[in-house]
Amino acid sequence: MIDDALFLKVAAQILREPLQPFAVDVNWYGWNEPLWGVFKNPPGLSYWLAGVQALGGRSETLWHLSLLPFSIAAAVAGVRLAQRFTVSPAWTTAAWVASPAFLVSASTLMADVPSLAFTLWGLVLWLDGIDGDSARQRRLGALLTGVAMILKYTAALGVPTLLLYAALRASPRRWRRQVLDVWPAVLPAAAWALVSLAGAGRIHLIDSLLLRGGGLDPNPGWFAHRAIALLTFVAGAGVFPLVFTATLVTSPRGRWLTALGGAIGVAAGVATPLIWSPRGLLPGAVPFVAVLAGVGACALLSTAKHAWMAAAGDRDAVFLAACVGLHVAFLWLWSWTVAARFVLPMLVPLALLLGRMLESRSRETRRLLLGSAALVAFVLSCALLRADRAPGDFHRRVVADISAQARGEHRPAQFVGAWGFAYYAEQAGMAHLDVRARLVAPGELVLQPYFVANNELPPSLVPRLAQVASIPAPAPMLGLQTMNMHAGAGFYSSVYGPLPFVRAALPADGLVVWLVRGP
């Protein structure tokens, strides 16, 4: 129900003009503009979805099933990596696979999990190629890392990850030769750059960094915003970092780290109302932020401590800690927002480090800790999956009913808002209101969702509107919310709130129906 609709718009354009995936206008922010500047991802996944549509039609179930192999591939690659780095590969992998960051993200039509699958398999093959000195495996791993980049641009972090492992593990005699085998990683991105240059006269990767909201056009004043959200999302969207805190209290040095993490959590809780509007924070949200931020801080501090103590002889631990640090730096200093799906790639090396830190424990203790974390994460993920689909189920049903009634009355209907709501409204035959260019005639209906992004009504139209109905969606399972700025929940973007999910007695979403009156 978030950016899935944009991936589908690109897929529809690919079916019309395969070599110009962004050569169409889209109304996303309230006015028509080129899809080129709105969509900040490469078109790799949309080509896959276009192929699925060409073969199997417009079944949402089929679209989701077509992405299931990527989720399975990511999990299998996770097991391979855990076999390389830990003594408990199955339980270590289960800890992050069961997390909401993975399972909820895997239920979308966005590129995060497919990109992760290629990144992890690229790393698996690269590690085998470095350890076994196989140029073929290294180059194939680099190529898969490059394929991940044409699914999601931020997968470029995989390239320094490959180079880092080579720098730490390659022998001095082979180092330069092995590092040079990273060259296939640039081929997919270079091919896409040439296609976009030939079709549009510009390179989409560069424009995505420079245009509104791109990496080189960051939102101002978000340094503390991202710092707090990074900690809460690591803990809340990962769940298994709770185990880090549990293992720290068994040693004096660990207790000092726990105290430091707790102090960071308290500071995050104090700062939260200053950064996010207090009106968008429910009672109890600030303590929840403090707890999650404290757990996230403990996990990252424990990672740093483990890498520091192991630096002399455990290069694998240093490598995993450096991978975590690379993603922390990106999310804190570069990314336009923090989201569960953005934190997901960091959870893999974080879980591997946890598996290594538990190696001194007995086999039964490792299974108990990792298994409990995986079980809690899985139960929470199932509940969040139900909550996350609730707005989509509501809009799919209600928008179709209102559209059918409007057609029966021969009454035009328009809508404001983006995300999946816009997809269902367009499928129902409604026009997307252009707040800059379109006049709205008396007698028309305007639909406005409660919580969907870009749902603002044009000020000039507001005096002419009379409310016909306000239809709240049913409260989701257990009252959980994943995207609601009135509850402080921002699973897909911390712009909406500092927490990946919130329990709130609020509707999952809703719809206001307006009637246009006057000249």
mmCIF file of N, CA, C and O in Angstrom, residues 332-401:
data_model
loop_
_atom_site.group_PDB
_atom_site.id
_atom_site.type_symbol
_atom_site.label_atom_id
_atom_site.label_comp_id
_atom_site.label_asym_id
_atom_site.label_seq_id
_atom_site.Cartn_x
_atom_site.Cartn_y
_atom_site.Cartn_z
ATOM 1 N N TRP A 332 22.326 6.981 8.598
ATOM 2 C CA TRP A 332 22.396 8.148 9.461
ATOM 3 C C TRP A 332 22.786 9.410 8.689
ATOM 4 O O TRP A 332 22.204 10.474 8.862
ATOM 5 N N LEU A 333 23.756 9.272 7.794
ATOM 6 C CA LEU A 333 24.344 10.454 7.173
ATOM 7 C C LEU A 333 23.851 10.715 5.760
ATOM 8 O O LEU A 333 24.056 11.821 5.241
ATOM 9 N N TRP A 334 23.203 9.738 5.120
ATOM 10 C CA TRP A 334 22.910 9.887 3.699
ATOM 11 C C TRP A 334 21.440 9.684 3.361
ATOM 12 O O TRP A 334 20.840 10.477 2.636
ATOM 13 N N SER A 335 20.845 8.628 3.873
ATOM 14 C CA SER A 335 19.486 8.250 3.456
ATOM 15 C C SER A 335 18.490 9.362 3.760
ATOM 16 O O SER A 335 18.601 10.058 4.778
ATOM 17 N N TRP A 336 17.492 9.509 2.884
ATOM 18 C CA TRP A 336 16.500 10.568 3.080
ATOM 19 C C TRP A 336 15.546 10.246 4.221
ATOM 20 O O TRP A 336 14.892 11.121 4.776
ATOM 21 N N THR A 337 15.460 8.987 4.612
ATOM 22 C CA THR A 337 14.600 8.587 5.714
ATOM 23 C C THR A 337 15.105 7.265 6.269
ATOM 24 O O THR A 337 16.015 6.638 5.702
ATOM 25 N N VAL A 338 14.545 6.842 7.380
ATOM 26 C CA VAL A 338 14.806 5.515 7.940
ATOM 27 C C VAL A 338 13.522 4.722 7.812
ATOM 28 O O VAL A 338 12.428 5.238 8.039
ATOM 29 N N ALA A 339 13.638 3.469 7.410
ATOM 30 C CA ALA A 339 12.490 2.587 7.254
ATOM 31 C C ALA A 339 12.921 1.171 7.576
ATOM 32 O O ALA A 339 14.111 0.844 7.532
ATOM 33 N N ALA A 340 11.945 0.326 7.900
ATOM 34 C CA ALA A 340 12.276 -1.064 8.219
ATOM 35 C C ALA A 340 12.979 -1.733 7.056
ATOM 36 O O ALA A 340 13.938 -2.490 7.238
ATOM 37 N N ARG A 341 12.526 -1.462 5.841
ATOM 38 C CA ARG A 341 13.133 -2.108 4.668
ATOM 39 C C ARG A 341 14.531 -1.572 4.401
ATOM 40 O O ARG A 341 15.353 -2.263 3.798
ATOM 41 N N PHE A 342 14.838 -0.340 4.840
ATOM 42 C CA PHE A 342 16.184 0.188 4.682
ATOM 43 C C PHE A 342 17.135 -0.393 5.724
ATOM 44 O O PHE A 342 18.333 -0.524 5.477
ATOM 45 N N VAL A 343 16.599 -0.715 6.891
ATOM 46 C CA VAL A 343 17.412 -1.317 7.958
ATOM 47 C C VAL A 343 17.695 -2.786 7.673
ATOM 48 O O VAL A 343 18.692 -3.344 8.140
ATOM 49 N N LEU A 344 16.846 -3.423 6.877
ATOM 50 C CA LEU A 344 16.932 -4.870 6.650
ATOM 51 C C LEU A 344 18.329 -5.355 6.254
ATOM 52 O O LEU A 344 18.818 -6.334 6.829
ATOM 53 N N PRO A 345 19.026 -4.743 5.277
ATOM 54 C CA PRO A 345 20.353 -5.275 4.909
ATOM 55 C C PRO A 345 21.342 -5.276 6.061
ATOM 56 O O PRO A 345 22.256 -6.110 6.096
ATOM 57 N N MET A 346 21.192 -4.360 7.013
ATOM 58 C CA MET A 346 22.090 -4.307 8.159
ATOM 59 C C MET A 346 21.807 -5.427 9.155
ATOM 60 O O MET A 346 22.692 -5.847 9.912
ATOM 61 N N LEU A 347 20.574 -5.922 9.169
ATOM 62 C CA LEU A 347 20.217 -6.953 10.145
ATOM 63 C C LEU A 347 20.936 -8.271 9.877
ATOM 64 O O LEU A 347 21.133 -9.062 10.801
ATOM 65 N N VAL A 348 21.320 -8.513 8.620
ATOM 66 C CA VAL A 348 21.989 -9.782 8.313
ATOM 67 C C VAL A 348 23.354 -9.859 8.994
ATOM 68 O O VAL A 348 23.611 -10.806 9.757
ATOM 69 N N PRO A 349 24.286 -8.923 8.761
ATOM 70 C CA PRO A 349 25.557 -9.017 9.496
ATOM 71 C C PRO A 349 25.391 -8.853 11.005
ATOM 72 O O PRO A 349 26.174 -9.426 11.778
ATOM 73 N N LEU A 350 24.369 -8.122 11.429
ATOM 74 C CA LEU A 350 24.129 -7.977 12.862
ATOM 75 C C LEU A 350 23.757 -9.322 13.478
ATOM 76 O O LEU A 350 24.251 -9.686 14.558
ATOM 77 N N ALA A 351 22.898 -10.082 12.799
ATOM 78 C CA ALA A 351 22.531 -11.412 13.296
ATOM 79 C C ALA A 351 23.732 -12.360 13.274
ATOM 80 O O ALA A 351 23.908 -13.179 14.189
ATOM 81 N N LEU A 352 24.564 -12.255 12.238
ATOM 82 C CA LEU A 352 25.751 -13.111 12.177
ATOM 83 C C LEU A 352 26.709 -12.810 13.320
ATOM 84 O O LEU A 352 27.312 -13.720 13.906
ATOM 85 N N LEU A 353 26.833 -11.535 13.662
ATOM 86 C CA LEU A 353 27.666 -11.180 14.813
ATOM 87 C C LEU A 353 27.091 -11.734 16.109
ATOM 88 O O LEU A 353 27.838 -12.217 16.975
ATOM 89 N N LEU A 354 25.773 -11.670 16.231
ATOM 90 C CA LEU A 354 25.147 -12.234 17.429
ATOM 91 C C LEU A 354 25.427 -13.731 17.516
ATOM 92 O O LEU A 354 25.747 -14.250 18.596
ATOM 93 N N GLY A 355 25.312 -14.425 16.392
ATOM 94 C CA GLY A 355 25.621 -15.857 16.386
ATOM 95 C C GLY A 355 27.043 -16.133 16.820
ATOM 96 O O GLY A 355 27.310 -17.097 17.561
ATOM 97 N N ARG A 356 27.985 -15.285 16.394
ATOM 98 C CA ARG A 356 29.378 -15.486 16.786
ATOM 99 C C ARG A 356 29.581 -15.188 18.270
ATOM 100 O O ARG A 356 30.348 -15.873 18.956
ATOM 101 N N MET A 357 28.891 -14.161 18.780
ATOM 102 C CA MET A 357 29.053 -13.806 20.190
ATOM 103 C C MET A 357 28.510 -14.880 21.116
ATOM 104 O O MET A 357 28.918 -14.975 22.277
ATOM 105 N N LEU A 358 27.574 -15.696 20.603
ATOM 106 C CA LEU A 358 26.981 -16.747 21.434
ATOM 107 C C LEU A 358 27.733 -18.070 21.348
ATOM 108 O O LEU A 358 27.317 -19.055 21.962
ATOM 109 N N GLU A 359 28.826 -18.100 20.589
ATOM 110 C CA GLU A 359 29.541 -19.364 20.404
ATOM 111 C C GLU A 359 30.137 -19.904 21.700
ATOM 112 O O GLU A 359 30.344 -21.111 21.845
ATOM 113 N N SER A 360 30.415 -19.016 22.653
ATOM 114 C CA SER A 360 30.965 -19.479 23.933
ATOM 115 C C SER A 360 29.899 -20.116 24.818
ATOM 116 O O SER A 360 30.236 -20.761 25.814
ATOM 117 N N ARG A 361 28.623 -19.911 24.467
ATOM 118 C CA ARG A 361 27.537 -20.519 25.248
ATOM 119 C C ARG A 361 27.323 -21.963 24.812
ATOM 120 O O ARG A 361 27.755 -22.392 23.745
ATOM 121 N N SER A 362 26.604 -22.706 25.624
ATOM 122 C CA SER A 362 26.298 -24.086 25.262
ATOM 123 C C SER A 362 25.338 -24.119 24.079
ATOM 124 O O SER A 362 24.654 -23.127 23.768
ATOM 125 N N ARG A 363 25.293 -25.255 23.431
ATOM 126 C CA ARG A 363 24.415 -25.399 22.265
ATOM 127 C C ARG A 363 22.964 -25.163 22.643
ATOM 128 O O ARG A 363 22.210 -24.515 21.908
ATOM 129 N N GLU A 364 22.561 -25.664 23.807
ATOM 130 C CA GLU A 364 21.181 -25.486 24.250
ATOM 131 C C GLU A 364 20.876 -24.020 24.525
ATOM 132 O O GLU A 364 19.791 -23.526 24.200
ATOM 133 N N THR A 365 21.836 -23.293 25.109
ATOM 134 C CA THR A 365 21.616 -21.877 25.392
ATOM 135 C C THR A 365 21.496 -21.070 24.104
ATOM 136 O O THR A 365 20.644 -20.185 23.984
ATOM 137 N N ARG A 366 22.351 -21.393 23.128
ATOM 138 C CA ARG A 366 22.268 -20.703 21.835
ATOM 139 C C ARG A 366 20.908 -20.919 21.199
ATOM 140 O O ARG A 366 20.271 -19.985 20.693
ATOM 141 N N ARG A 367 20.462 -22.149 21.193
ATOM 142 C CA ARG A 367 19.154 -22.451 20.598
ATOM 143 C C ARG A 367 18.031 -21.734 21.341
ATOM 144 O O ARG A 367 17.085 -21.229 20.718
ATOM 145 N N LEU A 368 18.128 -21.698 22.663
ATOM 146 C CA LEU A 368 17.083 -21.045 23.450
ATOM 147 C C LEU A 368 17.017 -19.552 23.140
ATOM 148 O O LEU A 368 15.932 -19.009 22.886
ATOM 149 N N LEU A 369 18.169 -18.893 23.117
ATOM 150 C CA LEU A 369 18.189 -17.449 22.889
ATOM 151 C C LEU A 369 17.763 -17.102 21.466
ATOM 152 O O LEU A 369 16.881 -16.260 21.245
ATOM 153 N N LEU A 370 18.388 -17.734 20.487
ATOM 154 C CA LEU A 370 18.069 -17.423 19.093
ATOM 155 C C LEU A 370 16.669 -17.910 18.724
ATOM 156 O O LEU A 370 15.935 -17.221 18.001
ATOM 157 N N GLY A 371 16.288 -19.081 19.222
ATOM 158 C CA GLY A 371 14.957 -19.602 18.928
ATOM 159 C C GLY A 371 13.859 -18.752 19.530
ATOM 160 O O GLY A 371 12.830 -18.498 18.906
ATOM 161 N N SER A 372 14.074 -18.282 20.762
ATOM 162 C CA SER A 372 13.077 -17.408 21.390
ATOM 163 C C SER A 372 12.944 -16.097 20.623
ATOM 164 O O SER A 372 11.829 -15.603 20.403
ATOM 165 N N ALA A 373 14.085 -15.538 20.221
ATOM 166 C CA ALA A 373 14.039 -14.294 19.445
ATOM 167 C C ALA A 373 13.302 -14.502 18.128
ATOM 168 O O ALA A 373 12.477 -13.664 17.722
ATOM 169 N N ALA A 374 13.581 -15.622 17.450
ATOM 170 C CA ALA A 374 12.915 -15.899 16.175
ATOM 171 C C ALA A 374 11.417 -16.112 16.366
ATOM 172 O O ALA A 374 10.606 -15.642 15.557
ATOM 173 N N LEU A 375 11.029 -16.799 17.436
ATOM 174 C CA LEU A 375 9.612 -17.056 17.680
ATOM 175 C C LEU A 375 8.860 -15.760 17.973
ATOM 176 O O LEU A 375 7.789 -15.511 17.399
ATOM 177 N N VAL A 376 9.423 -14.921 18.841
ATOM 178 C CA VAL A 376 8.772 -13.640 19.155
ATOM 179 C C VAL A 376 8.671 -12.787 17.895
ATOM 180 O O VAL A 376 7.635 -12.168 17.621
ATOM 181 N N ALA A 377 9.757 -12.752 17.112
ATOM 182 C CA ALA A 377 9.749 -11.961 15.878
ATOM 183 C C ALA A 377 8.706 -12.475 14.894
ATOM 184 O O ALA A 377 8.004 -11.686 14.248
ATOM 185 N N PHE A 378 8.576 -13.786 14.796
ATOM 186 C CA PHE A 378 7.630 -14.362 13.840
ATOM 187 C C PHE A 378 6.186 -14.059 14.235
ATOM 188 O O PHE A 378 5.362 -13.701 13.386
ATOM 189 N N VAL A 379 5.869 -14.183 15.507
ATOM 190 C CA VAL A 379 4.512 -13.879 15.965
ATOM 191 C C VAL A 379 4.187 -12.410 15.719
ATOM 192 O O VAL A 379 3.108 -12.060 15.222
ATOM 193 N N LEU A 380 5.135 -11.534 16.051
ATOM 194 C CA LEU A 380 4.926 -10.106 15.816
ATOM 195 C C LEU A 380 4.786 -9.825 14.322
ATOM 196 O O LEU A 380 3.930 -9.029 13.906
ATOM 197 N N SER A 381 5.601 -10.480 13.497
ATOM 198 C CA SER A 381 5.530 -10.264 12.048
ATOM 199 C C SER A 381 4.169 -10.669 11.500
ATOM 200 O O SER A 381 3.610 -9.968 10.643
ATOM 201 N N CYS A 382 3.635 -11.777 11.972
ATOM 202 C CA CYS A 382 2.313 -12.220 11.497
ATOM 203 C C CYS A 382 1.243 -11.191 11.849
ATOM 204 O O CYS A 382 0.362 -10.881 11.029
ATOM 205 N N ALA A 383 1.311 -10.652 13.073
ATOM 206 C CA ALA A 383 0.335 -9.630 13.464
ATOM 207 C C ALA A 383 0.507 -8.366 12.630
ATOM 208 O O ALA A 383 -0.480 -7.747 12.206
ATOM 209 N N LEU A 384 1.754 -7.965 12.364
ATOM 210 C CA LEU A 384 1.994 -6.768 11.562
ATOM 211 C C LEU A 384 1.601 -6.967 10.103
ATOM 212 O O LEU A 384 1.186 -6.017 9.432
ATOM 213 N N LEU A 385 1.739 -8.182 9.602
ATOM 214 C CA LEU A 385 1.274 -8.459 8.235
ATOM 215 C C LEU A 385 -0.222 -8.214 8.110
ATOM 216 O O LEU A 385 -0.693 -7.634 7.126
ATOM 217 N N ARG A 386 -0.977 -8.673 9.115
ATOM 218 C CA ARG A 386 -2.420 -8.429 9.106
ATOM 219 C C ARG A 386 -2.717 -6.934 9.196
ATOM 220 O O ARG A 386 -3.594 -6.412 8.498
ATOM 221 N N ALA A 387 -1.994 -6.245 10.072
ATOM 222 C CA ALA A 387 -2.215 -4.807 10.224
ATOM 223 C C ALA A 387 -1.822 -4.052 8.968
ATOM 224 O O ALA A 387 -2.486 -3.091 8.561
ATOM 225 N N ASP A 388 -0.756 -4.490 8.325
ATOM 226 C CA ASP A 388 -0.238 -3.774 7.160
ATOM 227 C C ASP A 388 -1.160 -3.895 5.952
ATOM 228 O O ASP A 388 -1.202 -2.995 5.114
ATOM 229 N N ARG A 389 -1.886 -4.984 5.850
ATOM 230 C CA ARG A 389 -2.772 -5.176 4.706
ATOM 231 C C ARG A 389 -4.153 -4.557 4.937
ATOM 232 O O ARG A 389 -4.936 -4.427 3.991
ATOM 233 N N ALA A 390 -4.453 -4.176 6.166
ATOM 234 C CA ALA A 390 -5.795 -3.670 6.472
ATOM 235 C C ALA A 390 -6.176 -2.445 5.645
ATOM 236 O O ALA A 390 -7.294 -2.387 5.111
ATOM 237 N N PRO A 391 -5.305 -1.417 5.488
ATOM 238 C CA PRO A 391 -5.702 -0.282 4.656
ATOM 239 C C PRO A 391 -5.979 -0.670 3.215
ATOM 240 O O PRO A 391 -6.906 -0.148 2.590
ATOM 241 N N GLY A 392 -5.184 -1.579 2.671
ATOM 242 C CA GLY A 392 -5.404 -2.008 1.296
ATOM 243 C C GLY A 392 -6.727 -2.721 1.117
ATOM 244 O O GLY A 392 -7.457 -2.472 0.136
ATOM 245 N N ASP A 393 -7.056 -3.601 2.050
ATOM 246 C CA ASP A 393 -8.348 -4.289 1.975
ATOM 247 C C ASP A 393 -9.502 -3.298 2.032
ATOM 248 O O ASP A 393 -10.499 -3.432 1.313
ATOM 249 N N PHE A 394 -9.363 -2.295 2.886
ATOM 250 C CA PHE A 394 -10.417 -1.281 3.022
ATOM 251 C C PHE A 394 -10.576 -0.479 1.740
ATOM 252 O O PHE A 394 -11.691 -0.339 1.213
ATOM 253 N N HIS A 395 -9.492 0.059 1.226
ATOM 254 C CA HIS A 395 -9.582 0.906 0.037
ATOM 255 C C HIS A 395 -10.039 0.118 -1.191
ATOM 256 O O HIS A 395 -10.797 0.628 -2.015
ATOM 257 N N ARG A 396 -9.576 -1.096 -1.320
ATOM 258 C CA ARG A 396 -9.978 -1.911 -2.465
ATOM 259 C C ARG A 396 -11.503 -2.071 -2.510
ATOM 260 O O ARG A 396 -12.130 -1.980 -3.572
ATOM 261 N N ARG A 397 -12.090 -2.283 -1.339
ATOM 262 C CA ARG A 397 -13.530 -2.539 -1.274
ATOM 263 C C ARG A 397 -14.340 -1.245 -1.348
ATOM 264 O O ARG A 397 -15.266 -1.122 -2.159
ATOM 265 N N VAL A 398 -13.983 -0.262 -0.517
ATOM 266 C CA VAL A 398 -14.813 0.934 -0.381
ATOM 267 C C VAL A 398 -14.732 1.807 -1.626
ATOM 268 O O VAL A 398 -15.746 2.344 -2.082
ATOM 269 N N VAL A 399 -13.550 1.971 -2.193
ATOM 270 C CA VAL A 399 -13.412 2.817 -3.376
ATOM 271 C C VAL A 399 -14.212 2.248 -4.534
ATOM 272 O O VAL A 399 -14.879 2.983 -5.281
ATOM 273 N N ALA A 400 -14.190 0.937 -4.698
ATOM 274 C CA ALA A 400 -14.969 0.320 -5.776
ATOM 275 C C ALA A 400 -16.463 0.547 -5.566
ATOM 276 O O ALA A 400 -17.204 0.826 -6.527
ATOM 277 N N ASP A 401 -16.935 0.442 -4.322
ATOM 278 C CA ASP A 401 -18.362 0.658 -4.041
ATOM 279 C C ASP A 401 -18.772 2.101 -4.322
ATOM 280 O O ASP A 401 -19.822 2.355 -4.933
#
